[in-house]
CSV table of C-alpha atoms in Angstrom, one decimal:
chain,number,residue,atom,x,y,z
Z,134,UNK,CA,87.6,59.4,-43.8
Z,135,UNK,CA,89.9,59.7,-46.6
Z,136,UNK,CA,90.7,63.0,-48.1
Z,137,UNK,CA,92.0,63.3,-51.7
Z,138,UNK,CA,94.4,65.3,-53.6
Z,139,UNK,CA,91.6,66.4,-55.7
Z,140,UNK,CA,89.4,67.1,-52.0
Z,141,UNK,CA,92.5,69.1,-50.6
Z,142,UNK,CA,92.9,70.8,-53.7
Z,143,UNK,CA,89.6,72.2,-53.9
Z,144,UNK,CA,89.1,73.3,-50.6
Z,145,UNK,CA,92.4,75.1,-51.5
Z,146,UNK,CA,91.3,76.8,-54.6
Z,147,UNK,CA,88.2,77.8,-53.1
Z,148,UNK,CA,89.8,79.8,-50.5
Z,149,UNK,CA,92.2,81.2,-52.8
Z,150,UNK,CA,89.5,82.1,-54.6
Z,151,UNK,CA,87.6,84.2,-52.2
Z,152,UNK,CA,90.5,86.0,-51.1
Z,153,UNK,CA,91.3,87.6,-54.3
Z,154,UNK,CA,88.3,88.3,-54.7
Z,155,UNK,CA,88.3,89.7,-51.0
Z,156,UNK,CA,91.4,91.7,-51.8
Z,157,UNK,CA,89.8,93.3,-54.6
Z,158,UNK,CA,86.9,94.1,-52.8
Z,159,UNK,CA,84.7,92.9,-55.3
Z,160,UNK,CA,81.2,92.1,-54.0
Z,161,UNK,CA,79.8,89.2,-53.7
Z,162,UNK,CA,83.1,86.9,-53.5
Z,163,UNK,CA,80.7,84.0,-52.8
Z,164,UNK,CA,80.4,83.3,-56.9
Z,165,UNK,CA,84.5,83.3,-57.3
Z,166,UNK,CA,84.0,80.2,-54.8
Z,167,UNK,CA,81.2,78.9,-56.4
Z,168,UNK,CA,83.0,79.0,-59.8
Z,169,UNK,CA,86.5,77.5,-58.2
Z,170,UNK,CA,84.5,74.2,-57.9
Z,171,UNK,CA,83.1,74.0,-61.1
Z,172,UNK,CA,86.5,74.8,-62.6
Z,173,UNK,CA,88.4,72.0,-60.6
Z,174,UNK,CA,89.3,69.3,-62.9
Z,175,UNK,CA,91.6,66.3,-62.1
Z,176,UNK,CA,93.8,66.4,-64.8
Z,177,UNK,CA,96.2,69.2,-65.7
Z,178,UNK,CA,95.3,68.5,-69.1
Z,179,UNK,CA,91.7,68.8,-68.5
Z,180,UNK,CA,92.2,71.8,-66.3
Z,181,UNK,CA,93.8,73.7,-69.0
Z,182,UNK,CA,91.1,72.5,-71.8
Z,183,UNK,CA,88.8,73.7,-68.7
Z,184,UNK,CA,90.1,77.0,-68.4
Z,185,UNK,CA,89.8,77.7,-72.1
Z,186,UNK,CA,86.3,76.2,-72.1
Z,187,UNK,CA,85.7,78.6,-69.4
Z,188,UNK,CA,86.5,81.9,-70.7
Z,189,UNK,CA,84.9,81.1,-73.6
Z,190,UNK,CA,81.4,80.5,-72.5
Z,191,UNK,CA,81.5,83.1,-69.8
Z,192,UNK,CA,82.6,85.7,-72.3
Z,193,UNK,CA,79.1,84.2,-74.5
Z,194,UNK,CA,77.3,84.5,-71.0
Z,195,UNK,CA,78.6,87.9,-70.2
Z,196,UNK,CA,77.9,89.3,-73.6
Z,197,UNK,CA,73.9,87.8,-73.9
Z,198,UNK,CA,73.5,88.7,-70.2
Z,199,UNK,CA,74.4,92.9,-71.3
Z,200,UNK,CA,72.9,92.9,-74.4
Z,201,UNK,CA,69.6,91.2,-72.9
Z,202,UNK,CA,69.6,93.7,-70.0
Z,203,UNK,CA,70.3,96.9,-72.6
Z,204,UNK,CA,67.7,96.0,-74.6
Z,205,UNK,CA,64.6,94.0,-73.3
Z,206,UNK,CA,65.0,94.8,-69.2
Z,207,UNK,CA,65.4,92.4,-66.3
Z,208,UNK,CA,62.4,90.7,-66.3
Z,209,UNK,CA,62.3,87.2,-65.1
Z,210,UNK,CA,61.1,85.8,-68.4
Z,211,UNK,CA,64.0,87.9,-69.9
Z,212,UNK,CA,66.3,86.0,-67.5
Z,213,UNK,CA,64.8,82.8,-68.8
Z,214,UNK,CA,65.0,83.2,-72.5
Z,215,UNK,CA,68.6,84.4,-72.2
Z,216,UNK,CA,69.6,81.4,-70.4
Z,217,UNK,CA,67.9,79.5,-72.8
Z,218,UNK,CA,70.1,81.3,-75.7
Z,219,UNK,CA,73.1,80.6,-74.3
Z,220,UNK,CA,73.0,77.1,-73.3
Z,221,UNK,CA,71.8,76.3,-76.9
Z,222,UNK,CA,74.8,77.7,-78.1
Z,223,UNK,CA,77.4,76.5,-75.5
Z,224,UNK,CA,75.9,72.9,-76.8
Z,225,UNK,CA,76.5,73.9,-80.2
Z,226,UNK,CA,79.7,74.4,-79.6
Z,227,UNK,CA,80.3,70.9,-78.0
Z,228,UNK,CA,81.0,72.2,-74.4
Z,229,UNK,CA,81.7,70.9,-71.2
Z,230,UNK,CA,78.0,70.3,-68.6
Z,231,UNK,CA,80.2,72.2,-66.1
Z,232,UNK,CA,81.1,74.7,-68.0
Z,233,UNK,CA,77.4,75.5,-69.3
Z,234,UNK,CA,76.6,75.8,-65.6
Z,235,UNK,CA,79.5,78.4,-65.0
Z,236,UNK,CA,78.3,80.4,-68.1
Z,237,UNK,CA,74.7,80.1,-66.3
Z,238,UNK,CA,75.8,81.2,-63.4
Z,239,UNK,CA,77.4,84.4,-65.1
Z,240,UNK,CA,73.8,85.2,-66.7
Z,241,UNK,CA,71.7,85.3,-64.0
Z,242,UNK,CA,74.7,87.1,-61.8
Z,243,UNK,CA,75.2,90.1,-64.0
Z,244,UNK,CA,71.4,90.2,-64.9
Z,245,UNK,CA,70.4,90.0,-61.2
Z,246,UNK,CA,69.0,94.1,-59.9
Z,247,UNK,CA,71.3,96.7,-58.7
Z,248,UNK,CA,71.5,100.1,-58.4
Z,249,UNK,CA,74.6,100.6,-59.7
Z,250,UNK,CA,76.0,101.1,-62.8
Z,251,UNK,CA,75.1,98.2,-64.9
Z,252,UNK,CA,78.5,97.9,-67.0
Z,253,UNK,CA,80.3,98.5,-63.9
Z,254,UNK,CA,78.3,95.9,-62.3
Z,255,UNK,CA,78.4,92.8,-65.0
Z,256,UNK,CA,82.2,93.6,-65.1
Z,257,UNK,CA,83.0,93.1,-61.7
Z,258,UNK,CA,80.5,89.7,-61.5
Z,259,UNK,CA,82.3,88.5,-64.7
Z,260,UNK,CA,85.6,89.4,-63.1
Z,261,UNK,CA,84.2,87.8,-60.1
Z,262,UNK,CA,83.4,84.3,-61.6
Z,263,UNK,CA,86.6,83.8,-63.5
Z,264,UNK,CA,88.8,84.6,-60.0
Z,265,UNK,CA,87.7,81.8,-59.2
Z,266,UNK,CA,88.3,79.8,-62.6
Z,267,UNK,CA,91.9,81.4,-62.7
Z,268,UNK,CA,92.4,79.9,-59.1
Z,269,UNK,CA,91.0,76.6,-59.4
Z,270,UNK,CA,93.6,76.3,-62.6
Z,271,UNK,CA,96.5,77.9,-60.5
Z,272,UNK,CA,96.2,75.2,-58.0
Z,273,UNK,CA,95.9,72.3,-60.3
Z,274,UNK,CA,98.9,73.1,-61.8
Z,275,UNK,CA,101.5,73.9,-58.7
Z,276,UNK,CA,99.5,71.9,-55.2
Z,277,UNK,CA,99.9,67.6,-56.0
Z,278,UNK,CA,99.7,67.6,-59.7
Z,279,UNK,CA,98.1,64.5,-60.3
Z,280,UNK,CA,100.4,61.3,-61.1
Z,281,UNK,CA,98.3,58.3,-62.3
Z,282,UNK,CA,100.8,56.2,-63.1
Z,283,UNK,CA,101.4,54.3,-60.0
Z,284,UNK,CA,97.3,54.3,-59.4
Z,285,UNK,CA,96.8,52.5,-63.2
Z,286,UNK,CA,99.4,50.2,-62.0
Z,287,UNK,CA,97.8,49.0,-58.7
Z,288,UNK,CA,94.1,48.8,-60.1
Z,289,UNK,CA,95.6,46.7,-63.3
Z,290,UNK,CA,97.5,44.9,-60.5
Z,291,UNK,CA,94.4,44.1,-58.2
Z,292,UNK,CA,92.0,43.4,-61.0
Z,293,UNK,CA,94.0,41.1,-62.6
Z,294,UNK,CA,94.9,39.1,-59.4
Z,295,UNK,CA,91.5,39.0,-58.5
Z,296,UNK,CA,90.5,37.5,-61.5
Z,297,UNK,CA,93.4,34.8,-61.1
Z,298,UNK,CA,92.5,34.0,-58.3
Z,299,UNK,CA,88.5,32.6,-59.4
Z,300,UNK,CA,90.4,31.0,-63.0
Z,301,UNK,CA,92.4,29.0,-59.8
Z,302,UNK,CA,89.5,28.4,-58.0
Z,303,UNK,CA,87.5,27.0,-60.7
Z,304,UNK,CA,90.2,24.5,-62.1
Z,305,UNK,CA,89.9,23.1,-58.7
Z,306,UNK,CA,86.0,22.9,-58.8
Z,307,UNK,CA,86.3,25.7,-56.0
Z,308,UNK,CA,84.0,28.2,-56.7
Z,309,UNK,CA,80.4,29.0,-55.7
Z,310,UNK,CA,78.6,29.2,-59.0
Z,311,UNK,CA,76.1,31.9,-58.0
Z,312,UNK,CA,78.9,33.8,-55.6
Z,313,UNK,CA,81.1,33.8,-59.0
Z,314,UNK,CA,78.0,35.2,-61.1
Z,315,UNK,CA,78.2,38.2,-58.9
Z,316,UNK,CA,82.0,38.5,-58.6
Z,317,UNK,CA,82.5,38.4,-62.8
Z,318,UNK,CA,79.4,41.3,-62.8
Z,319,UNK,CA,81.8,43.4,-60.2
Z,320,UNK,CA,85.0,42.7,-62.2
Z,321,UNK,CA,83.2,43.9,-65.0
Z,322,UNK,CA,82.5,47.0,-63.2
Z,323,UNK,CA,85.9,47.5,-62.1
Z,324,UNK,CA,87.5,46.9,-65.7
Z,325,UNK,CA,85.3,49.9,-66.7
Z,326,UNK,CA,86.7,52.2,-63.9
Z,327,UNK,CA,89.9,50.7,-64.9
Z,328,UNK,CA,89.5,52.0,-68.3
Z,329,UNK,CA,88.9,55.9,-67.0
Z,330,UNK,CA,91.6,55.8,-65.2
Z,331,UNK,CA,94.0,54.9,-68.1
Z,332,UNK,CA,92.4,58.1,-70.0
Z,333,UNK,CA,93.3,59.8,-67.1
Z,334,UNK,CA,96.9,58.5,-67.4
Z,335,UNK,CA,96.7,59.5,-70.8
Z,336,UNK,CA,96.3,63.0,-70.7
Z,337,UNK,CA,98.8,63.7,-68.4
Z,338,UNK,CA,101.6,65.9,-70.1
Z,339,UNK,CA,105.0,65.3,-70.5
Z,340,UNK,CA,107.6,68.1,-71.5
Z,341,UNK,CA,110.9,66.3,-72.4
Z,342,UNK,CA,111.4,64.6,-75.6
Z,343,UNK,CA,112.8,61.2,-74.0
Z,344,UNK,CA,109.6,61.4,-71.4
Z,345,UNK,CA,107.1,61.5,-74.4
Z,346,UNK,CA,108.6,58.5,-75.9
Z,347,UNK,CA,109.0,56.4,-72.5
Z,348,UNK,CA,105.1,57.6,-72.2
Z,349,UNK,CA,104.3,56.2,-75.3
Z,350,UNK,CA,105.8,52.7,-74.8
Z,351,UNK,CA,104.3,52.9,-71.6
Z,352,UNK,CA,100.8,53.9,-72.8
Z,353,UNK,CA,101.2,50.3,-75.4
Z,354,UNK,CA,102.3,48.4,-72.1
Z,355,UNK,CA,99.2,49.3,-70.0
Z,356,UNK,CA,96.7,49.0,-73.0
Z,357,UNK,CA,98.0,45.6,-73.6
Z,358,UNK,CA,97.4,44.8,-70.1
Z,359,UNK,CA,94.1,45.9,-69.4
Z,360,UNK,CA,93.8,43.9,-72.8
Z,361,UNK,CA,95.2,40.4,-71.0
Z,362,UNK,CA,93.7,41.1,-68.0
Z,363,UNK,CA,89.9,41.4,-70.2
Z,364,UNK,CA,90.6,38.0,-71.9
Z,365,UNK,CA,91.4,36.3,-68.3
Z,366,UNK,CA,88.1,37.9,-67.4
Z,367,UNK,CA,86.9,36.1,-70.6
Z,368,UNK,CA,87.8,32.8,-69.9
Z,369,UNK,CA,86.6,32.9,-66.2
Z,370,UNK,CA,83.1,34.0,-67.4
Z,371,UNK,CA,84.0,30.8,-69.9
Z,372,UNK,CA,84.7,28.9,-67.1
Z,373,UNK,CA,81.5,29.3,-64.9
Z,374,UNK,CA,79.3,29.4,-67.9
Z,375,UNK,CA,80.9,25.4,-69.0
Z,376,UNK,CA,80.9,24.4,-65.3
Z,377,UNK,CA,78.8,21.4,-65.4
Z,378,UNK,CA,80.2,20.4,-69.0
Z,379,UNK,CA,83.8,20.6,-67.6
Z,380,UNK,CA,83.0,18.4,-64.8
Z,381,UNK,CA,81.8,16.1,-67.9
Z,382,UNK,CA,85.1,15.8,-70.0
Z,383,UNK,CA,87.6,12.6,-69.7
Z,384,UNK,CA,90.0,13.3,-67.0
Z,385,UNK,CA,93.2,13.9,-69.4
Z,386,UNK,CA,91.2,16.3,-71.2
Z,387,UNK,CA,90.1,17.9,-68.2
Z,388,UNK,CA,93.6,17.7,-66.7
Z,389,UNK,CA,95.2,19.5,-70.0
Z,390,UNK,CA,92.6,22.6,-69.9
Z,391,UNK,CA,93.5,23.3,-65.9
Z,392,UNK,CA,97.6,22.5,-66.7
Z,393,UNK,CA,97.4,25.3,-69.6
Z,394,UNK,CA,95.4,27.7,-67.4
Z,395,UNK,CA,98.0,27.3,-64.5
Z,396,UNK,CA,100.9,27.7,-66.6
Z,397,UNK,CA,99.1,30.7,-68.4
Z,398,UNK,CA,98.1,32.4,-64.4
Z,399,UNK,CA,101.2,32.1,-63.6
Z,400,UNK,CA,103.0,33.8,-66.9
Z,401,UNK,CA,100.5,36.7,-66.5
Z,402,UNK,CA,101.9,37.3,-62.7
Z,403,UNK,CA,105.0,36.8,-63.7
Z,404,UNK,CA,104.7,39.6,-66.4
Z,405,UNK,CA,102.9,42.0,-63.8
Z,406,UNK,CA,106.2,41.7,-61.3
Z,407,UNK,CA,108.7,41.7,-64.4
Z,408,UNK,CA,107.7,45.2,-65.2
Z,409,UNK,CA,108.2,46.4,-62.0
Z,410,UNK,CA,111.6,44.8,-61.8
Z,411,UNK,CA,110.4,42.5,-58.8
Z,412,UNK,CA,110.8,39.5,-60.6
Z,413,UNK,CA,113.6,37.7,-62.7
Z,414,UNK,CA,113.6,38.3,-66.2
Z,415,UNK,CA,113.4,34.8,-67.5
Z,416,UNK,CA,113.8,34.6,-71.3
Z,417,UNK,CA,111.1,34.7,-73.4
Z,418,UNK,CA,111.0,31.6,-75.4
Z,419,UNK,CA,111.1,29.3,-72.0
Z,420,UNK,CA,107.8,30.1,-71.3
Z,421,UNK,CA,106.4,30.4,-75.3
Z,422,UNK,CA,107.9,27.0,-76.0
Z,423,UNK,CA,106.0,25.5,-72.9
Z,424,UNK,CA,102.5,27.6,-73.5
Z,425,UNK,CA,102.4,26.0,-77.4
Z,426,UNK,CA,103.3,22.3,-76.3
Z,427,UNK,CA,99.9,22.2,-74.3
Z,428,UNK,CA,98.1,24.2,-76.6
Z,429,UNK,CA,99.4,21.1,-79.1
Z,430,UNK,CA,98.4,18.7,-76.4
Z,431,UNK,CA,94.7,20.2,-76.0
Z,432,UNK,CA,94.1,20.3,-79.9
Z,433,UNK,CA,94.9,16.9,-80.4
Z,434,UNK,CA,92.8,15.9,-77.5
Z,435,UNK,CA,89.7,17.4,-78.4
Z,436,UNK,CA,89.1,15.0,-81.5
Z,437,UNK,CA,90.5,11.8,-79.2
Z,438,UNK,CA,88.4,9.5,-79.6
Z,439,UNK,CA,87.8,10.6,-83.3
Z,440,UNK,CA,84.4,12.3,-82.0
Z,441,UNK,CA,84.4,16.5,-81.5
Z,442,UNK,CA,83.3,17.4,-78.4
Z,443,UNK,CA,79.4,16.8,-77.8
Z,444,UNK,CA,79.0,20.6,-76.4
Z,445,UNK,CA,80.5,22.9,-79.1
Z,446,UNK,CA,80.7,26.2,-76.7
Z,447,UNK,CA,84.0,24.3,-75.3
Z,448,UNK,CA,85.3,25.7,-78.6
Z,449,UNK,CA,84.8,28.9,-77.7
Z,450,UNK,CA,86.4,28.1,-74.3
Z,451,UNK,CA,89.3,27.3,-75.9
Z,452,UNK,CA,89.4,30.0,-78.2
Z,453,UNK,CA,89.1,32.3,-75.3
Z,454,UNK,CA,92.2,30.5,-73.5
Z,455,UNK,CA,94.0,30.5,-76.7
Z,456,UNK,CA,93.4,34.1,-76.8
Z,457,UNK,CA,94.4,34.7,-73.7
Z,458,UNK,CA,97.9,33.0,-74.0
Z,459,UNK,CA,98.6,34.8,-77.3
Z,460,UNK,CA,97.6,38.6,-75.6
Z,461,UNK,CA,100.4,37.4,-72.8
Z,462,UNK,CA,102.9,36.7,-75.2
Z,463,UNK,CA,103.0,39.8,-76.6
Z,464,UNK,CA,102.6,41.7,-73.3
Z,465,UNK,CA,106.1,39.8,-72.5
Z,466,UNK,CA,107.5,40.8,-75.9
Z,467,UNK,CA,106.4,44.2,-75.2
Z,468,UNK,CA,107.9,44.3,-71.7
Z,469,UNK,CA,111.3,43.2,-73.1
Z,470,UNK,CA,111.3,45.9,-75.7
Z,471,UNK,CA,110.6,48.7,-73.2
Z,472,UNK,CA,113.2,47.2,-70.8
Z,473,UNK,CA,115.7,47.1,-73.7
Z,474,UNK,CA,115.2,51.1,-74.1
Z,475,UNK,CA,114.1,52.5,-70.8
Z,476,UNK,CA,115.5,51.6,-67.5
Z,477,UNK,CA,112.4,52.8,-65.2
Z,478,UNK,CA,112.3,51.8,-61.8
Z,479,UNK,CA,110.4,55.1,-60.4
Z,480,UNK,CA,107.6,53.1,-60.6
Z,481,UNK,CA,109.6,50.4,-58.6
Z,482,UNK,CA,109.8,52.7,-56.0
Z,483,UNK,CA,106.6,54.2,-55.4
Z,484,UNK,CA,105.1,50.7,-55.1
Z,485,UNK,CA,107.9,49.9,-52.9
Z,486,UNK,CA,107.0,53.3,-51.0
Z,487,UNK,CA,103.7,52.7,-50.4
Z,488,UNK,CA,103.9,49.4,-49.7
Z,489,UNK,CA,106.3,50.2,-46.6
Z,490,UNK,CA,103.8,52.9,-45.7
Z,491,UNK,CA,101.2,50.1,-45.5
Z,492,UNK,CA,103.0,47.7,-43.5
């Protein structure tokens, strides 16, 4: 079993949690624990847009919860219309499913039966419940403050290997059709987790001037490669859909299409070490010179024998392959720009880190 930063942090802010409230001797800690994990967040970003969230809707909660109790009792229908009231208007004001449950939590706290006070009372509870919002926000910010960098990295870097590796497999006639069918549903899957976790790289902060800028490039760089690595994905769903049409075409023809696509797997894992610095740097136009003489050499193939091809979706095949060459030549132009300005190799390291760790 694996646990987290976001696991360790929790159980972290949950026990800071219920000792201030302990230390305040406020009753009923339990809710300051309760409110910790709704108030965890794994972003600083989203932590602080959290926090603010947070006070606002459990100041609405606090404030329906009084006047309800003031004026119409504790009756459980009471209870139910007031909760009611205020998740309408948390909605209205666009906030968080979490949050709501906090501010519900805060309504049915202070308008629970006591026998104290009842202003005394719905103070402490409120106090109560955002202890542990305060706490949960504390520890996001100082314990592991999350770095996503190096994560968005690896799952571009895994993802887009694995989907080289089936565009291999199927320009040697390698790959189970129905095995492949399943595999391009779970890349699928995985490209839309891969696309979370670059908004989670995204709204990470930076505070220096030259970082914001580096960030920026960077947050082009990774775009564009989740972009390549979606049009690879394109051409290998391509790929298995044309099977049997493939297996069809003249041998030259066929020949040309597999050439292009090995010299276009082998650009796109040639770009994934260059921007890590574990590969050499080999000018740009060497491999756009070579890319555009076989996309000449497939273009004047497909009318050959003066006839188009008899299935037209190998159009769209090449499209997609075309596509795909013309997303990795401006990933490699990218790259080069970034290099010329930044020199970054922190990345370098943590990959080289882990990757020590692992071995």
């Amino acid at each position: 079993m694996k646990l987290g930063a976001r696991i360790f942090k929790t159980g972290i802010a949950v026990a800071l949690a219920l000792f201030l409230a302990a230390l305040f001797h406020f009753p009923s800690p339990v809710f300051a624990g309760i409110s910790a994990v709704f108030a965890m967040q794994p972003t600083i970003y989203r932590s602080y847009l959290s926090l603010i969230e947070q006070v606002q809707a459990n100041v609405i909660g606090a404030l329906f919860a009084i006047a309800a109790v003031l004026i119409l009792g504790r009756d459980p229908l009471v209870v139910g219309l007031t909760l009611m009231v205020v998740i309408a208007l948390c909605l209205k004001m666009r906030l968080e499913s979490s949050t709501i449950s906090v501010a519900l939590v805060t309504v049915i706290v202070i308008m629970e039966y006591t026998d104290r006070q009842f202003i005394e009372f719905a103070a402490i509870r409120f106090l109560t419940i955002m202890f542990g919002i305060f706490a949960a926000f504390v520890v996001n910010l100082i314990f592991l403050p999350p770095k996503y960098e190096k994560k968005l990295y690896e799952k571009i870097r895994d993802e887009t290997e694995a989907i080289l590796k089936w565009i291999r497999l199927c320009q040697q006639q390698a790959a189970d059709h129905h095995h492949l069918k399943d595999e391009i549903e779970t890349l699928h899957e995985e490209m839309t987790k891969l696309e979370h976790l670059y908004l989670m790289y995204k709204e990470e902060r930076t505070y220096f001037r030259r970082q914001r800028f580096q960030k920026s490039r960077k947050l082009v760089l990774y775009r564009q490669m989740i972009a390549s690595a979606d049009r690879a994905l394109s051409v290998l769903k391509w790929l298995h859909r044309l099977e049997n049409e493939l297996g069809r075409l003249s041998d030259p023809f066929r020949h040309a299409i597999c050439l292009h696509l090995g010299s276009l797997v082998g650009y796109h894992e040639q770009m994934l070490l260059k921007f890590v610095h574990q590969a050499k740097p080999l000018p740009h136009h060497m491999w756009a010179e070579g890319i555009d003489r076989e996309r000449g050499q497939l273009a004047s193939m497909i009318y050959a024998d003066g006839q188009p091809p008899s299935d037209y979706r190998l159009f769209s095949l090449l499209g997609a392959i075309i596509d795909y060459g013309d997303r990795l030549e401006h990933l490699d132009k990218l790259i080069d720009s970034f290099h010329h300005y930044h020199y970054d190799d922190e990345l370098a390291k943590q990959l080289e880190k882990s990757a020590g760790g692992r071995s």
